[in-house]
Coordinates of C-alpha atoms and ligand atoms in Angstrom, one line a residue:
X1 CA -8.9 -42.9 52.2
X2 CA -11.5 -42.1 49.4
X3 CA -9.6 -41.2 45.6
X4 CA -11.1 -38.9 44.0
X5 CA -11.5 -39.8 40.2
X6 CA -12.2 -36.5 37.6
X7 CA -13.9 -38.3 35.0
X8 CA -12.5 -36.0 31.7
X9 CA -14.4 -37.4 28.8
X10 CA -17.9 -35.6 28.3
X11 CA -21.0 -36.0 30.6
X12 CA -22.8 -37.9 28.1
X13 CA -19.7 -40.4 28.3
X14 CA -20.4 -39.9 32.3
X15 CA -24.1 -41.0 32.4
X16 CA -22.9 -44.4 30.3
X17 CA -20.0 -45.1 32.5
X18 CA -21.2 -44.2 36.2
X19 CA -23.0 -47.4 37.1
X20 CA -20.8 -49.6 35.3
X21 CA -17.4 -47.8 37.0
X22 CA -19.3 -47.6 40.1
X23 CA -19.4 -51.5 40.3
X24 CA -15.7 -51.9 39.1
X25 CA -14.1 -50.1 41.4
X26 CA -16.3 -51.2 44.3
X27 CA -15.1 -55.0 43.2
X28 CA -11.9 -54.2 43.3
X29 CA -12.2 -52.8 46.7
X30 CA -11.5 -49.2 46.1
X31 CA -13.3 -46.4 47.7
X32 CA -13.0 -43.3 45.1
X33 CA -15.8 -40.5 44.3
X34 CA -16.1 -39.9 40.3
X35 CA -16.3 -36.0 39.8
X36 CA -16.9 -34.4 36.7
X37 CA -15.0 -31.5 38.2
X38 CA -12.8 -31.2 41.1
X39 CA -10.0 -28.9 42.7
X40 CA -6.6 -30.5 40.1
X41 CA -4.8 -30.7 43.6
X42 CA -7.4 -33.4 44.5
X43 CA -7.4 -35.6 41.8
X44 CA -5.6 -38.9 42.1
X45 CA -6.6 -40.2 38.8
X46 CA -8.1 -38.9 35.7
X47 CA -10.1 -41.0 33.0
X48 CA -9.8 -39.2 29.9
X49 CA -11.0 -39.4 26.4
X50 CA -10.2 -36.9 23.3
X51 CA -13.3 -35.1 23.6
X52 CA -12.2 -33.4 26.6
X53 CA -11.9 -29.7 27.6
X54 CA -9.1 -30.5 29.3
X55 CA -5.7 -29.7 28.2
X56 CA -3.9 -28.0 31.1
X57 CA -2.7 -31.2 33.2
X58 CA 0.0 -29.2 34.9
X59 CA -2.2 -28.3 37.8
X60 CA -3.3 -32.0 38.5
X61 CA 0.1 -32.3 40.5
X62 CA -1.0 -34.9 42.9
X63 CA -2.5 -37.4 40.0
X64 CA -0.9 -40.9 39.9
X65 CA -2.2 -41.9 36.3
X66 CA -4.4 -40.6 33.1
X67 CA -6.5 -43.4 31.9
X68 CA -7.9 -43.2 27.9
X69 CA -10.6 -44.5 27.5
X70 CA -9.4 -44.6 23.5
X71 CA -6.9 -46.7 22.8
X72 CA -5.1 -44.3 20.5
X73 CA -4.0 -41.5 21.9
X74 CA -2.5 -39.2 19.8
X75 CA -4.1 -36.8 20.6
X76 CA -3.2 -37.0 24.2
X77 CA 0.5 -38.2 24.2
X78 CA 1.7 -35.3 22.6
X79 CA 0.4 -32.9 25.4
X80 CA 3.7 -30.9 27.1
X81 CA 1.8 -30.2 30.2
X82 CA 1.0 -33.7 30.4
X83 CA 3.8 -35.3 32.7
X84 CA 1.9 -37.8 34.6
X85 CA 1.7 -41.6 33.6
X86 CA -0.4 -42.0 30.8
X87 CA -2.6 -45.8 30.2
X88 CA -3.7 -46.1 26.5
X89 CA -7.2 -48.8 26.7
X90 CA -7.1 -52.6 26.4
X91 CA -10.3 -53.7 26.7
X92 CA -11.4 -57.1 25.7
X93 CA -14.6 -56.1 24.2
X94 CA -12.9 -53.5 22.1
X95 CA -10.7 -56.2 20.8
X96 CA -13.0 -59.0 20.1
X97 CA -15.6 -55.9 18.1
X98 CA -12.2 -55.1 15.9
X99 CA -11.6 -59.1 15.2
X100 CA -15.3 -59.1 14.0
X101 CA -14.6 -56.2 11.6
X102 CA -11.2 -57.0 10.7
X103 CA -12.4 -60.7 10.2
X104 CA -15.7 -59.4 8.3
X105 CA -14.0 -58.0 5.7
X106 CA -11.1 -59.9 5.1
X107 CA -14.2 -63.4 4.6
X108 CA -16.0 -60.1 2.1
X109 CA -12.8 -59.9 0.1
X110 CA -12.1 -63.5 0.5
X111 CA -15.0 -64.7 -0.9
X112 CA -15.5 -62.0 -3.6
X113 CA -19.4 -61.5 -1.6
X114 CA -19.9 -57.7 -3.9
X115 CA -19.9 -60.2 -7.2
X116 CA -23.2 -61.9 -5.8
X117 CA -24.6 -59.3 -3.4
X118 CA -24.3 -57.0 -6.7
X119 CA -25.1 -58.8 -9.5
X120 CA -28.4 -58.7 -11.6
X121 CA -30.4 -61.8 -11.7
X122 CA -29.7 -64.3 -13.7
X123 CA -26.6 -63.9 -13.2
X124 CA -24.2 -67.6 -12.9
X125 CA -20.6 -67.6 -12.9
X126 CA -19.8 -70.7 -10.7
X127 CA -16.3 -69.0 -10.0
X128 CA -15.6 -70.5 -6.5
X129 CA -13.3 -68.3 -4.6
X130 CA -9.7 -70.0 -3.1
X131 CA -9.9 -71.6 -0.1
X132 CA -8.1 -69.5 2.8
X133 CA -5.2 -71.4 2.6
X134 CA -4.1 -70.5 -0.8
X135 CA -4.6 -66.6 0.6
X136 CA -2.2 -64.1 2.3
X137 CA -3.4 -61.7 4.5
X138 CA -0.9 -59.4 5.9
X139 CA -1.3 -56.3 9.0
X140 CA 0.4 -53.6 9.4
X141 CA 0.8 -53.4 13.3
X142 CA 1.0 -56.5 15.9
X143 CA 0.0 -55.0 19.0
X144 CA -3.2 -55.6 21.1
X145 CA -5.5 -55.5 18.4
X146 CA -3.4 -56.2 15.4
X147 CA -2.0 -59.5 16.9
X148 CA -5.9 -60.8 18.3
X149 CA -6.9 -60.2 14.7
X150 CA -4.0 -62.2 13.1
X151 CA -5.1 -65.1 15.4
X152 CA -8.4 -65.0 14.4
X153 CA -7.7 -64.8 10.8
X154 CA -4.8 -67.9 11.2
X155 CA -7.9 -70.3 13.2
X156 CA -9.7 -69.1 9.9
X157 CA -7.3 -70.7 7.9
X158 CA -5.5 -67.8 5.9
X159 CA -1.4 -67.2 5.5
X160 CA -1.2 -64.7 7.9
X161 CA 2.0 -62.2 8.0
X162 CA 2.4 -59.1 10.5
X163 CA 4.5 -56.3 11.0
X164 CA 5.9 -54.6 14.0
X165 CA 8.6 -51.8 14.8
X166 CA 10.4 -54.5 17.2
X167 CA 11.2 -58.4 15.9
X168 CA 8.1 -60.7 17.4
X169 CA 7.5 -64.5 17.3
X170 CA 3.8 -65.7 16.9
X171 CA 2.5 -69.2 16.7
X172 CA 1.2 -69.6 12.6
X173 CA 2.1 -66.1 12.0
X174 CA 5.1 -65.1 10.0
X175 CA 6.6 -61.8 11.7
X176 CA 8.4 -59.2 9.8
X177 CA 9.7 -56.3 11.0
X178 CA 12.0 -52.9 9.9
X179 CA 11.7 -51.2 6.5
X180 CA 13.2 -54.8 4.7
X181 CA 10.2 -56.4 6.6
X182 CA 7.5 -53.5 5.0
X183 CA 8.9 -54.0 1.6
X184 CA 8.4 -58.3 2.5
X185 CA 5.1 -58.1 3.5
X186 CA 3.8 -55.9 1.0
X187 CA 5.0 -57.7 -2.1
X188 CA 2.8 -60.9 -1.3
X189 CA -0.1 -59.6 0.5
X190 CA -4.1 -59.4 -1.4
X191 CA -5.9 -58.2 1.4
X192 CA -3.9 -55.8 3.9
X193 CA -5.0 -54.8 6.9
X194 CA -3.8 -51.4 9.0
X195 CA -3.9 -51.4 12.8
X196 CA -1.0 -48.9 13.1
X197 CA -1.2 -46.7 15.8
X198 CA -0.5 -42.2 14.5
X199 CA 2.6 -41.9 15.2
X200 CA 5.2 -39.3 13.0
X201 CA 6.4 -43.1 11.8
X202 CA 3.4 -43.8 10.6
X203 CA 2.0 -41.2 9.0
X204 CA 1.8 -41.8 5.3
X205 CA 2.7 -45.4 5.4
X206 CA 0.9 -46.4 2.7
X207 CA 2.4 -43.8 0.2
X208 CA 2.6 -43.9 -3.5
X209 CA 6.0 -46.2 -3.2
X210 CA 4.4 -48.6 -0.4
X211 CA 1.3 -49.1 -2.3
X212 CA 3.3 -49.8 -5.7
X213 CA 4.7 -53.0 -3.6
X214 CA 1.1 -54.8 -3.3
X215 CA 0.0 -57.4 -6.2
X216 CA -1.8 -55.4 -8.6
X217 CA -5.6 -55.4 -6.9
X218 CA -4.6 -55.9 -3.7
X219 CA -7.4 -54.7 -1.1
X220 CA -6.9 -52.2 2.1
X221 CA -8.7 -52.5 5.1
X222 CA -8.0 -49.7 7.7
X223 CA -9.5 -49.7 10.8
X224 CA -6.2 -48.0 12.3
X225 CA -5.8 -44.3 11.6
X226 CA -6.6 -42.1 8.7
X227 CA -3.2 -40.4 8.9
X228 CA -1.3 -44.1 7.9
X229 CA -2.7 -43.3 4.2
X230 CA -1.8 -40.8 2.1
X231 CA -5.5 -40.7 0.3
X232 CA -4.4 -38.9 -3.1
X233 CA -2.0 -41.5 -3.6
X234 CA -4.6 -44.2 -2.4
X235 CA -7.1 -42.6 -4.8
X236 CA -4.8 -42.8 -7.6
X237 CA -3.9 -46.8 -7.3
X238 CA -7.8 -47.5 -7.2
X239 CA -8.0 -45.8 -10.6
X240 CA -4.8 -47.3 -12.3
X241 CA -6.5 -50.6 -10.5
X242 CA -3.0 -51.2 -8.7
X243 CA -5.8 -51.4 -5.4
X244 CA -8.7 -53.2 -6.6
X245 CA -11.0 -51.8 -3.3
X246 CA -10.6 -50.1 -0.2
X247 CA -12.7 -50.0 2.5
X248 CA -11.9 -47.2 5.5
X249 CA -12.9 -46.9 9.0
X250 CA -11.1 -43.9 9.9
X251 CA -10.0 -40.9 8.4
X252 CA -7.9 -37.7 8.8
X253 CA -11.2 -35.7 9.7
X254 CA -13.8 -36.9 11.3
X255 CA -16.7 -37.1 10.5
X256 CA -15.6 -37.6 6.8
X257 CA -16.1 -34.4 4.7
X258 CA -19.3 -34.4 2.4
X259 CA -17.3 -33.9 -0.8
X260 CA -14.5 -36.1 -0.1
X261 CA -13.7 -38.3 -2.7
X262 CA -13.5 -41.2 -0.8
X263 CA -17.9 -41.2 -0.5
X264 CA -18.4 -41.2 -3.8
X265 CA -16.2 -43.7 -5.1
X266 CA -17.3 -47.1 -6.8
X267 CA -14.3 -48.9 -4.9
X268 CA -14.2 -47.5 -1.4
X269 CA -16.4 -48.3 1.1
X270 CA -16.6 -46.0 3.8
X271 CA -17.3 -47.1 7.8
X272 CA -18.1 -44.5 9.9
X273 CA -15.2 -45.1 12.7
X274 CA -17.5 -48.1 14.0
X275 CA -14.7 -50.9 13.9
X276 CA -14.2 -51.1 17.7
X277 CA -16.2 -48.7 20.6
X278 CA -15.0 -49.2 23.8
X279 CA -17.6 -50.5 26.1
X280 CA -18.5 -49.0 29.0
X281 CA -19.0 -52.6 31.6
X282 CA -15.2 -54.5 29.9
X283 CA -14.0 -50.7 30.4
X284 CA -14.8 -49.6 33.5
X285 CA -13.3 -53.0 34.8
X286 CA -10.4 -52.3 32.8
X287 CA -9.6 -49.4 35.0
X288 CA -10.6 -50.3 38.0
X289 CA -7.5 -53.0 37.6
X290 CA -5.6 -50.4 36.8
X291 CA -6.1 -48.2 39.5
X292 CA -6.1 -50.7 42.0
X293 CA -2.7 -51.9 40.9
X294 CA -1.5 -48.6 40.8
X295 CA -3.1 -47.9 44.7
X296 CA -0.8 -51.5 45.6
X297 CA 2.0 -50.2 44.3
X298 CA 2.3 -52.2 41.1
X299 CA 2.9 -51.3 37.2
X300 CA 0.4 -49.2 35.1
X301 CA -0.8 -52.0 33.0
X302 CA -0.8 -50.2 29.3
X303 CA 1.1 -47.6 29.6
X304 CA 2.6 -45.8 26.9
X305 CA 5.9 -45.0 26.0
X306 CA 6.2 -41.0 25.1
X307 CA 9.0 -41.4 23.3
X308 CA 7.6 -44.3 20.7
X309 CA 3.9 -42.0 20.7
X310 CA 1.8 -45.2 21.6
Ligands
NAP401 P1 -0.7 -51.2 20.2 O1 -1.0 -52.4 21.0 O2 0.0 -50.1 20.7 O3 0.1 -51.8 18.9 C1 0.6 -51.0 17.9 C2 1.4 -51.9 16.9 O4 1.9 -51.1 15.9 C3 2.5 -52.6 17.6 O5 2.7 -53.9 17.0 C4 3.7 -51.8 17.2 O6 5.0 -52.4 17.1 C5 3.3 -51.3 15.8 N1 4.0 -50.1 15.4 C6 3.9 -48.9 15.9 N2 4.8 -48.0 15.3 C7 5.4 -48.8 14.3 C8 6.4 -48.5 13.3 N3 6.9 -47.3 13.2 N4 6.8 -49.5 12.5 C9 6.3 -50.7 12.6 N5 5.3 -51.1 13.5 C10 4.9 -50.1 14.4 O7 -2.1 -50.7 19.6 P2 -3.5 -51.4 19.4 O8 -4.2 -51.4 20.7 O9 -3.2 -52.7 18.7 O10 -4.2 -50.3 18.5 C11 -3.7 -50.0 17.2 C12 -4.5 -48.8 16.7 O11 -5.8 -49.1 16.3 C13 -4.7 -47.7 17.7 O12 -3.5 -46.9 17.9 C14 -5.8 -46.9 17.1 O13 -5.3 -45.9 16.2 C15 -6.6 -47.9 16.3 N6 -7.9 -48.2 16.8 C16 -9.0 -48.0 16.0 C17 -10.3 -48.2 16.4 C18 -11.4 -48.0 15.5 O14 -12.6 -48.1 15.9 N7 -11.2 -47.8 14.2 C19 -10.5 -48.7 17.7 C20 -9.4 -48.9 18.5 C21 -8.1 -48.6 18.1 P3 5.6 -53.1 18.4 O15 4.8 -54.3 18.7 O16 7.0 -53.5 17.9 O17 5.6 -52.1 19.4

């Protein structure tokens, strides 16, 4: 019997993904039509993505799963009509294009790169940065992406320490967890890194108190979730030079606002949500897999917990 996939995430989104979904689902054996709009009694899956009109799941009663095609989904979870199994994405390709960022500039902070890149000629101060051994970098969050960076940045040779909401145990990596394990990994970390999903746990994480906690010039990288920074009180540590330099990927509106503060400031640099896309070919296999287990009878792979938010 052919499924019938309503493909909820803009036609633009569409005209990338057919061929590529096409191909995955026809390797995995299935036999599904991808409609941009169907009767909701029809649907057996629907592949989702924030930009959506669709908000009413409660007609889609026969559906067996919603895949994102985002791997945060806040703006999805908290949906009351939304009662069907929900799959945030894992997608390999999303994970190795956050290591690159994540590993890009934590090596920029590292190496102190804005000294040379920025400096007038003639300039020579033969101050050779630390090796990465003699540097801690700590994350905030050791889930898919969180924990593939923290490898990366361990093979690069740095002291890496993670956080989590439940106790983990990571080859190289030393784990901290709870509000004792926020305070312990602040306290010692230079360069932090934020891959937190927005949760009402998260929000404001790095607050006025949290941020006090970092050495003095300690650097933020967030490529998690605006919401996990309170910006006024991030704003006021890069004056007081409590954070030496910031550099943000995402941010509580989208695009940023012209006049924010954040654009003009000498020690933030601004990325334009770029840290990780999804990609259409590592997607489009992604759930295939999914639905195919699903169609066998076995687990959603990803799936997340409504109560937790992620
Ligand atoms: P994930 O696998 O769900 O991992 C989330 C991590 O956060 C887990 O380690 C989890 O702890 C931890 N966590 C959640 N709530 C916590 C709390 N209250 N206290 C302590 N730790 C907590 O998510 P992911 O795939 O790594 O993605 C992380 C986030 O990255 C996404 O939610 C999204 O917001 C962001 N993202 C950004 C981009 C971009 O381009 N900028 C792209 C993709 C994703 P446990 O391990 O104990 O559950």
């Amino acid at each position: 019997m052919s499924l019938t996939l309503l493909f909820a995430a803009g036609q633009g989104a569409l005209d990338e993904y057919r061929a590529p979904l096409t191909d995955a689902l026809a390797a995995e054996g299935l036999d599904a039509t991808i409609a941009t709009d169907a009767p909701p009694g029809s649907v057996d899956y629907i592949i989702y993505a924030p930009a959506s009109p669709l908000q009413d799941f409660a007609p889609y009663t026969r559906t067996k799963a919603v895949l994102s095609l985002w791997a945060g989904v806040e703006r999805i979870v908290s949906n009351p009509t939304l009662t069907q199994p929900l799959a945030r994405m894992v997608d390999p390709s999303l994970t190795q294009g956050m290591v690159e960022y994540v590993c890009g500039h934590v090596l920029r902070y590292h190496l102190g790169m804005d000294a040379h890149i920025g400096a007038p000629p003639g300039t020579w101060v033969a101050d050779a940065p630390p090796l990465a051994s003699e540097r801690r970098v700590g994350l905030l969050g050791l889930g898919a992406l969180g924990q593939a960076c923290a490898e990366a940045l361990v093979a690069l040779g740095f002291q890496v320490w993670g956080w989590s909401r439940r106790p983990k145990t990571l080859a190289g990596i030393t784990c901290v967890h709870g509000d004792e394990g926020l305070k312990d990994i602040l306290q010692g970390t230079e360069i932090l890194v934020t891959l937190l999903p927005q949760t009402p746990r998260t929000e404001n994480i790095l607050d006025q108190g949290n941020l006090a906690l970092l050495p003095h010039g300690a650097r933020i990288i967030n490529p998690g979730r605006g919401t996990l920074i309170d910006d006024d009180a991030l704003l006021a540590a890069l004056e007081s030079g409590q954070v030496g330099h910031a550099t943000l990927d995402v941010f509580r509106t989208e695009p940023l606002p012209a006049a924010h503060p954040f654009w003009h400031h000498p020690r933030v640099t601004v990325t334009p949500h770029i840290a990780a896309a999804t990609r259409a070919a590592s997607a489009s296999r992604v759930i295939a897999r999914n639905i195919a287990r699903v169609e066998a009878g076995q687990p959603l792979l990803h799936a997340v917990a409504r109560d937790r938010g992620y």
